[in-house]
C-alpha cells in the first residue's frame, strides 16, 4: 500500500514550491518542444510521483459498483469482485490528488472523467491523467456511443478506408468524453476458433490483419490533434494461439512461426507509429510475455525501434507471481516485468510501494524508471493533455456521439461486412412470394448483435434483426417467436412453438449464434474468456433449425457470432446461410437489407470456417504437406475457405497477365486481370492476389495473400484490376531466420477466394 502519511507531507511541501513558480514552468509552456517539456517535468518529479505515472487504476464508479455489493470485511479480503482489497474508492481519489496515479481505465461517463481530472489538477505538478478504454468497435463500452461491427466483420469487408474512418470517428467520440487512449487494434492473427476472442481480431491472415491494423491505428491517432486518441496494438504476442484455444494459456510456437505469422502485424503497427502496445496474458515458449525481455527489449525496441510505451494487460504482472510462478513474490514480479521492459501497470495497489522500494534498494536504477516515465509523459504531451481544456462539455459531446455521419458509417460498415455463405437462389427474398414470414432464434431481437466489448445501449439506437425486417419488409406478415437471449437455457416449448408456426409460414428465418453481451459476463458463450472445446451451436439451436427445416418450408439461417461456427449440416441443408458476425448497432437493418436485396452482399471471409473442431488450423496459407495423408473418415477441405463469399450477381475473371516473365531482384511484376460483372445487378467484388514460391530452401505456404482491392461493377461492366508485385512480397525467412529472396519460379494467383478453383494463375521467374 502507498505510505500515506509521508507522501501527504511531501505533497504539501512540494505544492508550496510548485505554486510559487507556476507561471514560468518550461513544461507548462506549449511553445517549448515536447522533449524539453518532458525533461523539465521529469526533473521536478519525486520518485513516488514517477512510479505513480507508471500505474493505472479502474474508475471510481467501477470500484464503487463492487463496494456497494460487498461488506467492508469482504472488501478487505475479496480479490475476485473488489479489485483492490482493503482499499476504497476514497483512497484512490486521494492518491489521484496526490499525483500518485498516472492513468485510469474503465471510466464510462463524462461526469467521472472530468471529476478524475479535477482531482489530478489538485496535485502538485498537475499532470493530467491519461484515461484508457476498450473502444474496440466504437466507444461501445460507454453508453450512447456509435457501435460499429467488430473487427472480424470489418476485416471481411477488406475495406481499409472504412477501418480508418471508424477509428477516426471513434476517436472523436472518445475525446468528446475526455477519453484519450483505446486498447485497440487487436492485431493478433486468429487461427483457432475455440478462442473466444476471434471477433475482436482481423482474422487469420497476417497481411490482411496488418493492413486493417495499420489503417485502424492511423485512424485513431491521426496527427495527435484534439480529436485523436492513442492506439494500443495488442496483445504481444500469440495469445490467439494458446494451447487448447484457451485465453491466457501457454503459447508454444517456433520463432519462425512467430516471425512469419504473428509478428508482422505488430511490426507494421510500430512502423505506423502506434503509441502504445499491450503485452499478452500468456507465456511464449516458456517465458511469460510480461517479463519477456526478448520480446519487449530485443524485438520491439531494438529491432523495430518502438518508441511508444508498453502497458501490461489486466493484473498480468501479478500473475507472474500468483499463476505463472516465475516470481516468488509480488514485488519480484514487478521487478521482473520492469527489468524486461514494461512501462505501465494495469492496474492497482502495491505497485507504488514495491517499485519505490526496489529503487531505494538499488535493484532498479532511477534511470530505468525515468525511461518509462519519459515515454508516458511524452504521450500525454503529444495528445495535448497539458495544453487543451482539461474538462469536456457533456452537451458538446452529445453532438459528436451518435451523430448522423457516424450512424451512417456504422450502417454502411455492417452492410459491407456480412458474408453470404450459401444461397440456393432463394435470396434475395421476394415479398410477393413469401407473404408470411416467421422469424425466431436467440439473436432475432436482442442487442447482442452488437457483439463483445459493448455495454447495454439505449434501445432506440439499436436496430435488431426483427426491427430491420419490419422496416424493410413492410408488406410482409411477420410472426416472431421469441427464444430468449440465452442459448444455454432455451425453452423446449418455445422451440416447439416455432416449429408449429414454421408450418404456417411461407418462409422461416432463424437468427442463431452465440451470446456476447458483457453485462451478463458469466452467461456468455462468445467473446473474451469464453473459450470453447467445440464450435457447434450451443443449446437447442441446432435442433430448432433442423426441426424448422423439416417443416418443409424454406429456411434461411443467419449467424451472429465473433468466432467461426461449425455449421456443416446447416450449410448443406438450409436454403441460404449468412454469417453476419457481430454487425453492430445497425446490424439488424443491414441483415434485412441483404435478405431482401436492397443491398448486394460483398464481404469475404477473413477467416476459414472449419466443418468441426477437429479441423482447426486448416488455414488457407498452410504448408504443402498438410493433407498428404488427410483424414480417414472426414473431409480435408474446410466448410468455407478464407476469402470466400457470395454475391447476388456473378463475376467472371478473364486471363491473368504479367508484364514480365522474368525479373531480377530489384524489378517488380505488374499483374492485370479483367473482372466482368456477368449478372444483372451491380455489385462490388473483392479481388485477391496470392503468391506461391514454388521451390524454396525452407517450406513455404501453398499460397499467401499479397494484395487485394475492391471493384464496383455495373451489370455487364468489365474492369481491369492491376497489382504490382514488389520484391518485398517475395521475401521469406531462410534457414537461419534471415530475410531472403531466392531465385526460382513464383506462381501468381488472382481471383475471388483462396480456393484453387476460384483463382487464375500465371508464373514468373526470379533470376
Ligand atoms: C484484456 C485486454 C483489455 C483489458 C482492459 C483484459 O482482460 O485482455 O484486451 O484491454 O482487459 O479491459
PDB file of N, CA and C in Angstrom, residues 30-110:
ATOM      1  N   UNK A  30       3.554  25.729 -23.900  1.00  0.00           N
ATOM      2  CA  UNK A  30       3.302  24.933 -25.101  1.00  0.00           C
ATOM      3  C   UNK A  30       4.178  25.309 -26.279  1.00  0.00           C
ATOM      4  N   UNK A  31       4.912  26.386 -26.152  1.00  0.00           N
ATOM      5  CA  UNK A  31       5.804  26.751 -27.270  1.00  0.00           C
ATOM      6  C   UNK A  31       7.100  25.939 -27.233  1.00  0.00           C
ATOM      7  N   UNK A  32       7.363  25.337 -26.120  1.00  0.00           N
ATOM      8  CA  UNK A  32       8.601  24.546 -25.993  1.00  0.00           C
ATOM      9  C   UNK A  32       8.445  23.188 -26.681  1.00  0.00           C
ATOM     10  N   UNK A  33       9.552  22.652 -27.219  1.00  0.00           N
ATOM     11  CA  UNK A  33       9.448  21.310 -27.817  1.00  0.00           C
ATOM     12  C   UNK A  33       9.080  20.268 -26.748  1.00  0.00           C
ATOM     13  N   UNK A  34       8.364  19.237 -27.190  1.00  0.00           N
ATOM     14  CA  UNK A  34       7.884  18.236 -26.223  1.00  0.00           C
ATOM     15  C   UNK A  34       9.037  17.631 -25.419  1.00  0.00           C
ATOM     16  N   UNK A  35      10.110  17.302 -26.106  1.00  0.00           N
ATOM     17  CA  UNK A  35      11.229  16.651 -25.411  1.00  0.00           C
ATOM     18  C   UNK A  35      11.706  17.501 -24.227  1.00  0.00           C
ATOM     19  N   UNK A  36      11.783  18.817 -24.460  1.00  0.00           N
ATOM     20  CA  UNK A  36      12.259  19.719 -23.416  1.00  0.00           C
ATOM     21  C   UNK A  36      11.250  19.775 -22.260  1.00  0.00           C
ATOM     22  N   UNK A  37       9.983  19.783 -22.610  1.00  0.00           N
ATOM     23  CA  UNK A  37       8.941  19.838 -21.584  1.00  0.00           C
ATOM     24  C   UNK A  37       8.979  18.567 -20.725  1.00  0.00           C
ATOM     25  N   UNK A  38       9.175  17.435 -21.418  1.00  0.00           N
ATOM     26  CA  UNK A  38       9.231  16.155 -20.680  1.00  0.00           C
ATOM     27  C   UNK A  38      10.393  16.181 -19.690  1.00  0.00           C
ATOM     28  N   UNK A  39      11.563  16.598 -20.162  1.00  0.00           N
ATOM     29  CA  UNK A  39      12.743  16.585 -19.285  1.00  0.00           C
ATOM     30  C   UNK A  39      12.548  17.533 -18.103  1.00  0.00           C
ATOM     31  N   UNK A  40      11.972  18.675 -18.388  1.00  0.00           N
ATOM     32  CA  UNK A  40      11.746  19.646 -17.323  1.00  0.00           C
ATOM     33  C   UNK A  40      10.832  19.053 -16.243  1.00  0.00           C
ATOM     34  N   UNK A  41       9.753  18.433 -16.710  1.00  0.00           N
ATOM     35  CA  UNK A  41       8.800  17.852 -15.761  1.00  0.00           C
ATOM     36  C   UNK A  41       9.443  16.695 -14.985  1.00  0.00           C
ATOM     37  N   UNK A  42      10.138  15.859 -15.713  1.00  0.00           N
ATOM     38  CA  UNK A  42      10.785  14.700 -15.091  1.00  0.00           C
ATOM     39  C   UNK A  42      11.724  15.160 -13.965  1.00  0.00           C
ATOM     40  N   UNK A  43      12.447  16.237 -14.215  1.00  0.00           N
ATOM     41  CA  UNK A  43      13.390  16.742 -13.218  1.00  0.00           C
ATOM     42  C   UNK A  43      12.723  17.258 -11.952  1.00  0.00           C
ATOM     43  N   UNK A  44      11.452  17.598 -12.081  1.00  0.00           N
ATOM     44  CA  UNK A  44      10.734  18.120 -10.909  1.00  0.00           C
ATOM     45  C   UNK A  44      10.053  17.021 -10.100  1.00  0.00           C
ATOM     46  N   UNK A  45      10.030  15.832 -10.650  1.00  0.00           N
ATOM     47  CA  UNK A  45       9.206  14.782 -10.031  1.00  0.00           C
ATOM     48  C   UNK A  45       9.945  14.006  -8.950  1.00  0.00           C
ATOM     49  N   UNK A  46       9.202  13.638  -7.909  1.00  0.00           N
ATOM     50  CA  UNK A  46       9.754  12.751  -6.885  1.00  0.00           C
ATOM     51  C   UNK A  46       9.686  11.311  -7.403  1.00  0.00           C
ATOM     52  N   UNK A  47      10.386  10.439  -6.754  1.00  0.00           N
ATOM     53  CA  UNK A  47      10.315   9.016  -7.117  1.00  0.00           C
ATOM     54  C   UNK A  47       8.857   8.547  -7.063  1.00  0.00           C
ATOM     55  N   UNK A  48       8.166   8.942  -5.994  1.00  0.00           N
ATOM     56  CA  UNK A  48       6.785   8.477  -5.815  1.00  0.00           C
ATOM     57  C   UNK A  48       5.895   8.925  -6.969  1.00  0.00           C
ATOM     58  N   UNK A  49       6.105  10.162  -7.391  1.00  0.00           N
ATOM     59  CA  UNK A  49       5.294  10.680  -8.499  1.00  0.00           C
ATOM     60  C   UNK A  49       5.621   9.947  -9.804  1.00  0.00           C
ATOM     61  N   UNK A  50       6.890   9.656  -9.996  1.00  0.00           N
ATOM     62  CA  UNK A  50       7.279   8.941 -11.225  1.00  0.00           C
ATOM     63  C   UNK A  50       6.645   7.556 -11.257  1.00  0.00           C
ATOM     64  N   UNK A  51       6.768   6.857 -10.151  1.00  0.00           N
ATOM     65  CA  UNK A  51       6.234   5.489 -10.112  1.00  0.00           C
ATOM     66  C   UNK A  51       4.710   5.523 -10.253  1.00  0.00           C
ATOM     67  N   UNK A  52       4.094   6.582  -9.730  1.00  0.00           N
ATOM     68  CA  UNK A  52       2.643   6.749  -9.876  1.00  0.00           C
ATOM     69  C   UNK A  52       2.230   6.917 -11.322  1.00  0.00           C
ATOM     70  N   UNK A  53       3.049   7.624 -12.101  1.00  0.00           N
ATOM     71  CA  UNK A  53       2.731   7.770 -13.527  1.00  0.00           C
ATOM     72  C   UNK A  53       2.712   6.423 -14.223  1.00  0.00           C
ATOM     73  N   UNK A  54       3.447   5.484 -13.690  1.00  0.00           N
ATOM     74  CA  UNK A  54       3.521   4.152 -14.304  1.00  0.00           C
ATOM     75  C   UNK A  54       2.376   3.256 -13.845  1.00  0.00           C
ATOM     76  N   UNK A  55       1.443   3.816 -13.088  1.00  0.00           N
ATOM     77  CA  UNK A  55       0.377   2.968 -12.549  1.00  0.00           C
ATOM     78  C   UNK A  55      -1.004   3.435 -13.000  1.00  0.00           C
ATOM     79  N   UNK A  56      -1.880   2.467 -13.116  1.00  0.00           N
ATOM     80  CA  UNK A  56      -3.238   2.692 -13.594  1.00  0.00           C
ATOM     81  C   UNK A  56      -4.222   2.112 -12.578  1.00  0.00           C
ATOM     82  N   UNK A  57      -5.399   2.710 -12.498  1.00  0.00           N
ATOM     83  CA  UNK A  57      -6.472   2.173 -11.645  1.00  0.00           C
ATOM     84  C   UNK A  57      -7.760   2.111 -12.439  1.00  0.00           C
ATOM     85  N   UNK A  58      -8.673   1.215 -12.028  1.00  0.00           N
ATOM     86  CA  UNK A  58     -10.005   1.238 -12.664  1.00  0.00           C
ATOM     87  C   UNK A  58     -10.770   2.425 -12.090  1.00  0.00           C
ATOM     88  N   UNK A  59     -11.786   2.864 -12.818  1.00  0.00           N
ATOM     89  CA  UNK A  59     -12.542   4.043 -12.432  1.00  0.00           C
ATOM     90  C   UNK A  59     -13.259   3.876 -11.099  1.00  0.00           C
ATOM     91  N   UNK A  60     -13.565   5.034 -10.506  1.00  0.00           N
ATOM     92  CA  UNK A  60     -14.184   5.041  -9.176  1.00  0.00           C
ATOM     93  C   UNK A  60     -15.553   4.363  -9.186  1.00  0.00           C
ATOM     94  N   UNK A  61     -16.332   4.636 -10.232  1.00  0.00           N
ATOM     95  CA  UNK A  61     -17.673   4.030 -10.284  1.00  0.00           C
ATOM     96  C   UNK A  61     -17.568   2.518 -10.413  1.00  0.00           C
ATOM     97  N   UNK A  62     -16.590   2.084 -11.172  1.00  0.00           N
ATOM     98  CA  UNK A  62     -16.341   0.651 -11.338  1.00  0.00           C
ATOM     99  C   UNK A  62     -16.041   0.028  -9.964  1.00  0.00           C
ATOM    100  N   UNK A  63     -15.177   0.701  -9.222  1.00  0.00           N
ATOM    101  CA  UNK A  63     -14.853   0.215  -7.872  1.00  0.00           C
ATOM    102  C   UNK A  63     -16.080   0.256  -6.966  1.00  0.00           C
ATOM    103  N   UNK A  64     -16.810   1.378  -7.057  1.00  0.00           N
ATOM    104  CA  UNK A  64     -17.962   1.532  -6.153  1.00  0.00           C
ATOM    105  C   UNK A  64     -19.019   0.486  -6.439  1.00  0.00           C
ATOM    106  N   UNK A  65     -19.115   0.100  -7.708  1.00  0.00           N
ATOM    107  CA  UNK A  65     -20.057  -0.957  -8.069  1.00  0.00           C
ATOM    108  C   UNK A  65     -19.763  -2.193  -7.237  1.00  0.00           C
ATOM    109  N   UNK A  66     -18.469  -2.519  -7.116  1.00  0.00           N
ATOM    110  CA  UNK A  66     -18.077  -3.681  -6.323  1.00  0.00           C
ATOM    111  C   UNK A  66     -18.305  -3.400  -4.836  1.00  0.00           C
ATOM    112  N   UNK A  67     -17.926  -2.192  -4.409  1.00  0.00           N
ATOM    113  CA  UNK A  67     -18.050  -1.846  -2.983  1.00  0.00           C
ATOM    114  C   UNK A  67     -19.491  -1.947  -2.492  1.00  0.00           C
ATOM    115  N   UNK A  68     -20.431  -1.503  -3.372  1.00  0.00           N
ATOM    116  CA  UNK A  68     -21.815  -1.474  -2.904  1.00  0.00           C
ATOM    117  C   UNK A  68     -22.371  -2.881  -2.716  1.00  0.00           C
ATOM    118  N   UNK A  69     -21.745  -3.854  -3.358  1.00  0.00           N
ATOM    119  CA  UNK A  69     -22.250  -5.225  -3.221  1.00  0.00           C
ATOM    120  C   UNK A  69     -21.550  -6.013  -2.132  1.00  0.00           C
ATOM    121  N   UNK A  70     -20.527  -5.432  -1.525  1.00  0.00           N
ATOM    122  CA  UNK A  70     -19.716  -6.210  -0.585  1.00  0.00           C
ATOM    123  C   UNK A  70     -19.555  -5.477   0.741  1.00  0.00           C
ATOM    124  N   UNK A  71     -19.476  -6.255   1.810  1.00  0.00           N
ATOM    125  CA  UNK A  71     -19.267  -5.640   3.124  1.00  0.00           C
ATOM    126  C   UNK A  71     -17.800  -5.218   3.247  1.00  0.00           C
ATOM    127  N   UNK A  72     -17.532  -4.389   4.286  1.00  0.00           N
ATOM    128  CA  UNK A  72     -16.155  -3.924   4.463  1.00  0.00           C
ATOM    129  C   UNK A  72     -15.199  -5.098   4.672  1.00  0.00           C
ATOM    130  N   UNK A  73     -15.699  -6.083   5.420  1.00  0.00           N
ATOM    131  CA  UNK A  73     -14.875  -7.254   5.686  1.00  0.00           C
ATOM    132  C   UNK A  73     -14.566  -8.009   4.380  1.00  0.00           C
ATOM    133  N   UNK A  74     -15.625  -8.162   3.580  1.00  0.00           N
ATOM    134  CA  UNK A  74     -15.449  -8.850   2.291  1.00  0.00           C
ATOM    135  C   UNK A  74     -14.505  -8.069   1.381  1.00  0.00           C
ATOM    136  N   UNK A  75     -14.682  -6.735   1.411  1.00  0.00           N
ATOM    137  CA  UNK A  75     -13.839  -5.889   0.561  1.00  0.00           C
ATOM    138  C   UNK A  75     -12.358  -6.078   0.857  1.00  0.00           C
ATOM    139  N   UNK A  76     -12.068  -6.223   2.157  1.00  0.00           N
ATOM    140  CA  UNK A  76     -10.659  -6.373   2.561  1.00  0.00           C
ATOM    141  C   UNK A  76     -10.060  -7.663   2.021  1.00  0.00           C
ATOM    142  N   UNK A  77     -10.890  -8.681   1.910  1.00  0.00           N
ATOM    143  CA  UNK A  77     -10.346 -10.000   1.584  1.00  0.00           C
ATOM    144  C   UNK A  77     -10.669 -10.503   0.187  1.00  0.00           C
ATOM    145  N   UNK A  78     -11.591  -9.842  -0.473  1.00  0.00           N
ATOM    146  CA  UNK A  78     -12.083 -10.385  -1.729  1.00  0.00           C
ATOM    147  C   UNK A  78     -11.313  -9.820  -2.914  1.00  0.00           C
ATOM    148  N   UNK A  79     -10.622 -10.679  -3.604  1.00  0.00           N
ATOM    149  CA  UNK A  79      -9.874 -10.192  -4.765  1.00  0.00           C
ATOM    150  C   UNK A  79     -10.646 -10.425  -6.064  1.00  0.00           C
ATOM    151  N   UNK A  80     -11.735 -11.191  -5.980  1.00  0.00           N
ATOM    152  CA  UNK A  80     -12.448 -11.502  -7.219  1.00  0.00           C
ATOM    153  C   UNK A  80     -13.348 -10.358  -7.649  1.00  0.00           C
ATOM    154  N   UNK A  81     -14.134  -9.829  -6.709  1.00  0.00           N
ATOM    155  CA  UNK A  81     -15.076  -8.777  -7.073  1.00  0.00           C
ATOM    156  C   UNK A  81     -14.544  -7.386  -6.792  1.00  0.00           C
ATOM    157  N   UNK A  82     -13.992  -7.201  -5.609  1.00  0.00           N
ATOM    158  CA  UNK A  82     -13.392  -5.903  -5.294  1.00  0.00           C
ATOM    159  C   UNK A  82     -11.949  -6.002  -5.750  1.00  0.00           C
ATOM    160  N   UNK A  83     -11.577  -5.138  -6.663  1.00  0.00           N
ATOM    161  CA  UNK A  83     -10.262  -5.318  -7.262  1.00  0.00           C
ATOM    162  C   UNK A  83      -9.127  -4.998  -6.308  1.00  0.00           C
ATOM    163  N   UNK A  84      -9.377  -4.079  -5.385  1.00  0.00           N
ATOM    164  CA  UNK A  84      -8.294  -3.621  -4.525  1.00  0.00           C
ATOM    165  C   UNK A  84      -8.634  -3.911  -3.069  1.00  0.00           C
ATOM    166  N   UNK A  85      -8.287  -5.081  -2.584  1.00  0.00           N
ATOM    167  CA  UNK A  85      -8.680  -5.438  -1.230  1.00  0.00           C
ATOM    168  C   UNK A  85      -8.142  -4.442  -0.206  1.00  0.00           C
ATOM    169  N   UNK A  86      -9.027  -4.038   0.684  1.00  0.00           N
ATOM    170  CA  UNK A  86      -8.596  -3.128   1.749  1.00  0.00           C
ATOM    171  C   UNK A  86      -8.508  -1.675   1.305  1.00  0.00           C
ATOM    172  N   UNK A  87      -8.795  -1.406   0.054  1.00  0.00           N
ATOM    173  CA  UNK A  87      -8.689  -0.031  -0.451  1.00  0.00           C
ATOM    174  C   UNK A  87     -10.068   0.412  -0.904  1.00  0.00           C
ATOM    175  N   UNK A  88     -10.426   1.630  -0.576  1.00  0.00           N
ATOM    176  CA  UNK A  88     -11.724   2.117  -1.027  1.00  0.00           C
ATOM    177  C   UNK A  88     -11.525   3.126  -2.150  1.00  0.00           C
ATOM    178  N   UNK A  89     -12.626   3.471  -2.790  1.00  0.00           N
ATOM    179  CA  UNK A  89     -12.529   4.453  -3.869  1.00  0.00           C
ATOM    180  C   UNK A  89     -12.048   5.802  -3.309  1.00  0.00           C
ATOM    181  N   UNK A  90     -12.271   6.038  -2.013  1.00  0.00           N
ATOM    182  CA  UNK A  90     -11.790   7.299  -1.430  1.00  0.00           C
ATOM    183  C   UNK A  90     -10.263   7.343  -1.381  1.00  0.00           C
ATOM    184  N   UNK A  91      -9.650   6.188  -1.121  1.00  0.00           N
ATOM    185  CA  UNK A  91      -8.170   6.143  -1.145  1.00  0.00           C
ATOM    186  C   UNK A  91      -7.680   6.496  -2.551  1.00  0.00           C
ATOM    187  N   UNK A  92      -8.364   5.925  -3.532  1.00  0.00           N
ATOM    188  CA  UNK A  92      -7.932   6.150  -4.920  1.00  0.00           C
ATOM    189  C   UNK A  92      -8.108   7.625  -5.290  1.00  0.00           C
ATOM    190  N   UNK A  93      -9.178   8.211  -4.822  1.00  0.00           N
ATOM    191  CA  UNK A  93      -9.371   9.648  -5.072  1.00  0.00           C
ATOM    192  C   UNK A  93      -8.231  10.446  -4.468  1.00  0.00           C
ATOM    193  N   UNK A  94      -7.867  10.101  -3.213  1.00  0.00           N
ATOM    194  CA  UNK A  94      -6.807  10.860  -2.535  1.00  0.00           C
ATOM    195  C   UNK A  94      -5.473  10.702  -3.268  1.00  0.00           C
ATOM    196  N   UNK A  95      -5.166   9.464  -3.678  1.00  0.00           N
ATOM    197  CA  UNK A  95      -3.886   9.251  -4.376  1.00  0.00           C
ATOM    198  C   UNK A  95      -3.848  10.037  -5.681  1.00  0.00           C
ATOM    199  N   UNK A  96      -5.022  10.153  -6.321  1.00  0.00           N
ATOM    200  CA  UNK A  96      -5.051  10.935  -7.577  1.00  0.00           C
ATOM    201  C   UNK A  96      -4.699  12.390  -7.272  1.00  0.00           C
ATOM    202  N   UNK A  97      -5.275  12.907  -6.208  1.00  0.00           N
ATOM    203  CA  UNK A  97      -4.978  14.301  -5.821  1.00  0.00           C
ATOM    204  C   UNK A  97      -3.523  14.480  -5.430  1.00  0.00           C
ATOM    205  N   UNK A  98      -2.931  13.396  -4.959  1.00  0.00           N
ATOM    206  CA  UNK A  98      -1.525  13.489  -4.530  1.00  0.00           C
ATOM    207  C   UNK A  98      -0.560  13.245  -5.686  1.00  0.00           C
ATOM    208  N   UNK A  99      -1.112  13.070  -6.877  1.00  0.00           N
ATOM    209  CA  UNK A  99      -0.250  12.872  -8.059  1.00  0.00           C
ATOM    210  C   UNK A  99       0.396  11.495  -8.079  1.00  0.00           C
ATOM    211  N   UNK A 100      -0.268  10.513  -7.494  1.00  0.00           N
ATOM    212  CA  UNK A 100       0.350   9.189  -7.390  1.00  0.00           C
ATOM    213  C   UNK A 100      -0.285   8.158  -8.332  1.00  0.00           C
ATOM    214  N   UNK A 101      -1.137   8.633  -9.216  1.00  0.00           N
ATOM    215  CA  UNK A 101      -1.751   7.734 -10.209  1.00  0.00           C
ATOM    216  C   UNK A 101      -1.669   8.441 -11.569  1.00  0.00           C
ATOM    217  N   UNK A 102      -1.184   7.721 -12.575  1.00  0.00           N
ATOM    218  CA  UNK A 102      -0.993   8.361 -13.884  1.00  0.00           C
ATOM    219  C   UNK A 102      -2.121   8.123 -14.859  1.00  0.00           C
ATOM    220  N   UNK A 103      -2.910   7.051 -14.609  1.00  0.00           N
ATOM    221  CA  UNK A 103      -3.878   6.663 -15.629  1.00  0.00           C
ATOM    222  C   UNK A 103      -5.054   5.915 -15.008  1.00  0.00           C
ATOM    223  N   UNK A 104      -6.188   6.005 -15.682  1.00  0.00           N
ATOM    224  CA  UNK A 104      -7.359   5.213 -15.279  1.00  0.00           C
ATOM    225  C   UNK A 104      -7.874   4.443 -16.479  1.00  0.00           C
ATOM    226  N   UNK A 105      -8.637   3.387 -16.198  1.00  0.00           N
ATOM    227  CA  UNK A 105      -9.345   2.684 -17.272  1.00  0.00           C
ATOM    228  C   UNK A 105     -10.746   2.348 -16.775  1.00  0.00           C
ATOM    229  N   UNK A 106     -11.587   1.962 -17.736  1.00  0.00           N
ATOM    230  CA  UNK A 106     -12.970   1.608 -17.400  1.00  0.00           C
ATOM    231  C   UNK A 106     -13.710   2.766 -16.725  1.00  0.00           C
ATOM    232  N   UNK A 107     -13.578   3.928 -17.294  1.00  0.00           N
ATOM    233  CA  UNK A 107     -14.374   5.079 -16.855  1.00  0.00           C
ATOM    234  C   UNK A 107     -15.330   5.364 -18.007  1.00  0.00           C
ATOM    235  N   UNK A 108     -16.626   5.374 -17.721  1.00  0.00           N
ATOM    236  CA  UNK A 108     -17.567   5.393 -18.849  1.00  0.00           C
ATOM    237  C   UNK A 108     -18.515   6.595 -18.872  1.00  0.00           C
ATOM    238  N   UNK A 109     -18.291   7.559 -17.973  1.00  0.00           N
ATOM    239  CA  UNK A 109     -19.138   8.763 -18.052  1.00  0.00           C
ATOM    240  C   UNK A 109     -18.258  10.011 -18.028  1.00  0.00           C
ATOM    241  N   UNK A 110     -18.787  11.059 -18.631  1.00  0.00           N
ATOM    242  CA  UNK A 110     -18.064  12.343 -18.637  1.00  0.00           C
ATOM    243  C   UNK A 110     -17.965  12.887 -17.221  1.00  0.00           C
TER     244      UNK A 110
END
